[in-house]
Short mmCIF file of C-alpha atoms in Angstrom, two decimals:
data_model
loop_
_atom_site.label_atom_id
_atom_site.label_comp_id
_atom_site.label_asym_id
_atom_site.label_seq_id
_atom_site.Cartn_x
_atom_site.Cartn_y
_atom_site.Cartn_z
CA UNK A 12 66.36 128.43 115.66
CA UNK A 13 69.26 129.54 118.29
CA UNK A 14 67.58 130.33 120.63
CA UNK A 15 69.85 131.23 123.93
CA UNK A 16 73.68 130.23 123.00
CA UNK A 17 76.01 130.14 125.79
CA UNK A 18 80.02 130.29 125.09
CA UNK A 19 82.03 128.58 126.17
CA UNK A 20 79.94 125.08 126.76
CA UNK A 21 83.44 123.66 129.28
CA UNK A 22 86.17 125.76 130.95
CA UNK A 23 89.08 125.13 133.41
CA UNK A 24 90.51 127.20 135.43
CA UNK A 25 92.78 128.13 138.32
CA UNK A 26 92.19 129.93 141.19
CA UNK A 27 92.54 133.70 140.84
CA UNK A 28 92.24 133.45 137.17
CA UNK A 29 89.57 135.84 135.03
CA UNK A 30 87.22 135.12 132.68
CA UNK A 31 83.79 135.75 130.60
CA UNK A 32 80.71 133.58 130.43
CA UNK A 33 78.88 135.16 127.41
CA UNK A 34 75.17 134.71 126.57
CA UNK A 35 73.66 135.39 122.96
CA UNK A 36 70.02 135.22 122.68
CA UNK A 37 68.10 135.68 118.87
CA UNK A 38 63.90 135.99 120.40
CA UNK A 39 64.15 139.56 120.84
CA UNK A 40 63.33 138.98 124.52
CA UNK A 41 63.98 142.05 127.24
CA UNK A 42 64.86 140.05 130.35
CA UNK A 43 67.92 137.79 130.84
CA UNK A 44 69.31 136.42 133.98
CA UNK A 45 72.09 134.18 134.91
CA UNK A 46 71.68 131.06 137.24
CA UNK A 47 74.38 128.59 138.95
CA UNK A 48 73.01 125.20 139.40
CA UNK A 49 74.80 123.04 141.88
CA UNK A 50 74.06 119.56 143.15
CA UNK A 51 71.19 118.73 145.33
CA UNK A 52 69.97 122.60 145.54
CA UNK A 53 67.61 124.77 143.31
CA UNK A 54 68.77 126.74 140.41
CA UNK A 55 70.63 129.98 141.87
CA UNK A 56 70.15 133.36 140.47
CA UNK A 57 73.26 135.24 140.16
CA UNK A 58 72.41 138.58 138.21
CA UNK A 59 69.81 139.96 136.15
CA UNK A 60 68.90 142.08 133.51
CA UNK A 61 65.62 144.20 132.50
CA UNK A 62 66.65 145.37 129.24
CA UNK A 63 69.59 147.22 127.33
CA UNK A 64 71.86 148.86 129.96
CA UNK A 65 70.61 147.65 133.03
CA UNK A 66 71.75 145.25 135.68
CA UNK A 67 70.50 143.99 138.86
CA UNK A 68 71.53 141.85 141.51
CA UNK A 69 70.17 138.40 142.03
CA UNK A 70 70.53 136.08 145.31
CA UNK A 71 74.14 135.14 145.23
CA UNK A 72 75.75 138.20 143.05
CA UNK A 73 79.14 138.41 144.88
CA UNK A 74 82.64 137.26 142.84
CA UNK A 75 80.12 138.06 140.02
CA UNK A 76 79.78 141.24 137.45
CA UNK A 77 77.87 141.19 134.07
CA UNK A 78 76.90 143.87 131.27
CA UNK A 79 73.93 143.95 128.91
CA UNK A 80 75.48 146.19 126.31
CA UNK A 81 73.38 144.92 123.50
CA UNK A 82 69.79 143.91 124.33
CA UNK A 83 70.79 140.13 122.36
CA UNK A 84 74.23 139.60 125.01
CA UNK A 85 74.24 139.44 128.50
CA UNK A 86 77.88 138.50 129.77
CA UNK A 87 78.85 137.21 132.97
CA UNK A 88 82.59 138.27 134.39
CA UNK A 89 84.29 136.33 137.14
CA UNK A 90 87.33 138.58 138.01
CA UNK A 91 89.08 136.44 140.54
CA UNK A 92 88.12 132.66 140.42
CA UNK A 93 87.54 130.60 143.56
CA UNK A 94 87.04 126.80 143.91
CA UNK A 95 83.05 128.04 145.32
CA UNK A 96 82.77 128.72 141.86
CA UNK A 97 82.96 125.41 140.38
CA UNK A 98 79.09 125.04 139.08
CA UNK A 99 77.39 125.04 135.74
CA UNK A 100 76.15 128.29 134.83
CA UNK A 101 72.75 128.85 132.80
CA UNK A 102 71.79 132.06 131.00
CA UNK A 103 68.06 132.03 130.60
CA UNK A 104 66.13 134.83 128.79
CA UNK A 105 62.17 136.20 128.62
CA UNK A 106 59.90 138.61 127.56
CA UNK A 107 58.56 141.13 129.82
CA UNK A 108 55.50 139.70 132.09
CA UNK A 109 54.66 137.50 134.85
CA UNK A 110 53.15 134.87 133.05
CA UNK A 111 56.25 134.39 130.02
CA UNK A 112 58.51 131.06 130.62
CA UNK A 113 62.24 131.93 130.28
CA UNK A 114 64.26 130.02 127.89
CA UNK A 115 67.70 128.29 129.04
CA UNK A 116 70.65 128.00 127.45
CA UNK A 117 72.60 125.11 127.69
CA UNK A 118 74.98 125.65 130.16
CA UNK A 119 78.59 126.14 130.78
CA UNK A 120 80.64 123.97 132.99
CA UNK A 121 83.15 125.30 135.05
CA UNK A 122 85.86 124.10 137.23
CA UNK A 123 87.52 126.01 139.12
CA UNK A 124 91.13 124.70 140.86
CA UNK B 4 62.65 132.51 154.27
CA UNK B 5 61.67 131.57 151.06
CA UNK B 6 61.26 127.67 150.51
CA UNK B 7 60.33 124.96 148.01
CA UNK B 8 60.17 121.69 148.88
CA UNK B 9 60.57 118.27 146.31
CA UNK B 10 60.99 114.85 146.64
CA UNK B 11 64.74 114.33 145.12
CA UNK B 12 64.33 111.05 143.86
CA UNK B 13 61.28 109.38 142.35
CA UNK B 14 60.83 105.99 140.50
CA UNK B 15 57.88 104.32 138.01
CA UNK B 16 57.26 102.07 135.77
CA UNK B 17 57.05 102.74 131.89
CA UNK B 18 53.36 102.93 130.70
CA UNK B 19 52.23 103.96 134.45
CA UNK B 20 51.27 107.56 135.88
CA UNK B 21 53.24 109.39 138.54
CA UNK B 22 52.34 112.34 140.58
CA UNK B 23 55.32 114.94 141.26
CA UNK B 24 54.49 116.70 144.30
CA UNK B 25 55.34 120.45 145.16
CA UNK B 26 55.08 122.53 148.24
CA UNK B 27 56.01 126.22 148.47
CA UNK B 28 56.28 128.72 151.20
CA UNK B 29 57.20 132.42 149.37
CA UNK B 30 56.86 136.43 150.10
CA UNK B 31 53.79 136.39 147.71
CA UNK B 32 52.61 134.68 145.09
CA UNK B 33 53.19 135.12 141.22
CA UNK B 34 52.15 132.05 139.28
CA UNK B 35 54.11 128.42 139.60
CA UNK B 36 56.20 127.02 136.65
CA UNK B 37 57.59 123.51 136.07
CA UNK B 38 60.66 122.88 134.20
CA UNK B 39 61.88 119.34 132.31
CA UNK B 40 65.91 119.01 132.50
CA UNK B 41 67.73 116.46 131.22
CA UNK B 42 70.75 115.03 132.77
CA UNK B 43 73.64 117.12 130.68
CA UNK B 44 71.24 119.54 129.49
CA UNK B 45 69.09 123.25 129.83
CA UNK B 46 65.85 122.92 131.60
CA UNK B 47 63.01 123.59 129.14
CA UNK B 48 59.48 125.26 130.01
CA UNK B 49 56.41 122.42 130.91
CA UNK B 50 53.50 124.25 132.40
CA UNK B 51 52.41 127.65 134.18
CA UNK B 52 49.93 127.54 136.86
CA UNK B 53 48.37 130.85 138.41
CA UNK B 54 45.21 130.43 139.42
CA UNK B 55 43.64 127.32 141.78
CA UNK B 56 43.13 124.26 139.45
CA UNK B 57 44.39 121.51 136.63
CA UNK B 58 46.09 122.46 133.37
CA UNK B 59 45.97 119.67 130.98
CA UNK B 60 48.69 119.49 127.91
CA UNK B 61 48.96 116.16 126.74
CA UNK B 62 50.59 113.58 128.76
CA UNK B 63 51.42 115.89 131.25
CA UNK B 64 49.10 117.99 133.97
CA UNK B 65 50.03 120.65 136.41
CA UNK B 66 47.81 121.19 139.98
CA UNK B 67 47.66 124.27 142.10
CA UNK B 68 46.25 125.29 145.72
CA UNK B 69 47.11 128.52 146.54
CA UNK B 70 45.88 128.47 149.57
CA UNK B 71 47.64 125.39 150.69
CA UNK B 72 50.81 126.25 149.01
CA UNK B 73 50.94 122.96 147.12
CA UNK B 74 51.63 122.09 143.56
CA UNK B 75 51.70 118.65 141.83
CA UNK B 76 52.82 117.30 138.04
CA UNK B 77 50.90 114.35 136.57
CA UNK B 78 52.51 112.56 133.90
CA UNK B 79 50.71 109.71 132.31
CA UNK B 80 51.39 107.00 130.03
CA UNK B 81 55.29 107.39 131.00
CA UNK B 82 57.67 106.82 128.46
CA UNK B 83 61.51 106.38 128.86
CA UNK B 84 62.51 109.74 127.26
CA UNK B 85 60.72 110.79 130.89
CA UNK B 86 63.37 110.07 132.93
CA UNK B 87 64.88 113.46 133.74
CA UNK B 88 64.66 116.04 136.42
CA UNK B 89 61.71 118.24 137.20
CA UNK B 90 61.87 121.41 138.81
CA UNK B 91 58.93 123.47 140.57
CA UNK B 92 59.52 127.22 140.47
CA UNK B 93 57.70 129.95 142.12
CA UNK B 94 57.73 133.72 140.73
CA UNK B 95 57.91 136.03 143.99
CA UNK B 96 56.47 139.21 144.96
CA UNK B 97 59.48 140.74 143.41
CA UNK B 98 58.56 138.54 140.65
CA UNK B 99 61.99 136.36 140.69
CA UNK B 100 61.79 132.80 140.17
CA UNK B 101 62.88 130.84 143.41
CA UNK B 102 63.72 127.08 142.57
CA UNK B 103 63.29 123.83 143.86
CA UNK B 104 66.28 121.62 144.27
CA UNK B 105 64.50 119.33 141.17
CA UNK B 106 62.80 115.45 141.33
CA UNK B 107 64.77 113.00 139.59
CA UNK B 108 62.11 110.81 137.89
CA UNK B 109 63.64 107.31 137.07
CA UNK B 110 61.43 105.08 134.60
CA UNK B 111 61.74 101.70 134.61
CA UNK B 112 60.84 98.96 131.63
#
């Protein structure tokens, strides 16, 4: 069982640099979101998704873009890296309700110079 | 604003109970999750409270006062693989999980 697999698990990179976070999930579930976690605060959302084709902003969406192309992948673009960046990243996906737990990935940690 | 409050660090004995405590203050009310995450690795789903009361599942219980905006985890009979972070989590009126910043249980022999 997969589950939610998150690619790559480590990156570094330099300021200004691009790059793709993506998140593959096998449950068949409609929502997905992505989080940043950083030390001593609560997980962050960063965008969402309510199914195929749609995107929505979360709390802290800016230096951020995704795309939910196919209802399994939700990808998360950084198109100019900055050193506020540095955090590890968790994908996280549900079915549709109130009352339905979301499943995390495992992270990806990234470092941003 | 929207706030949830956690102790950050917590520490008990193996074999003992300890009582996690959570205290919200959100635009609305949705239902109150806690997570399990440990150090290195995804958080992973422990309990779902929506209405006023205990849930019981296993070792572990979850508490819930609306009204009071308070929240607790009981774990019992602690064992070392329970040393890891917990996390509260409240689903909004827009129904979007806001987080707390996590308790670090440490278990001790």
């Amino acid at each position: 069982n997969a589950g939610v697999t998150q690619t790559p698990k480590f990156r570094v990179l330099k300021t200004g640099q691009s790059m793709t976070l993506l998140c593959a999930q096998d449950m068949n579930h409609e929502y997905m979101y992505w989080y940043r976690q950083d030390p001593g605060m609560g997980l962050r959302l960063i965008h969402y998704s309510v199914g195929e084709g749609t995107t929505a902003k979360g709390e802290v969406p800016d230096g951020y873009n995704v795309s939910r192309l196919k209802k399994q992948n939700f990808l998360l673009g950084l198109e100019s890296a900055a050193p506020s960046q540095t955090s590890v990243y968790f994908c996280a996906s549900s079915y549709e309700g109130a009352v339905q737990p979301q499943h995390f990935g495992d992270g990806t940690r990234l470092s941003i110079l | 604003g929207q706030n949830i409050d956690q102790p950050t660090e917590m520490t008990a004995t193996e074999g003992a109970i300890v009582q996690i405590n959570c205290t919200y203050q959100t635009s609305g009310f949705n239902g109150l999750f806690w997570y399990q995450q440990h150090a290195g690795e995804a958080p992973t789903f422990l309990s779902y409270n929506v209405l006023d009361g205990l849930e019981e599942k296993g070792r572990f219980s979850s508490f819930l006062s609306r009204s009071k905006g308070y929240s607790y985890l009981l774990l019992k009979e602690l064992q070392m693989k329970d040393s890891a972070s917990y996390l509260c989590a409240v689903r909004d009126s827009n129904y979007q999980l806001i987080w707390g910043a996590g308790t670090k249980l440490i278990i001790k022999p």
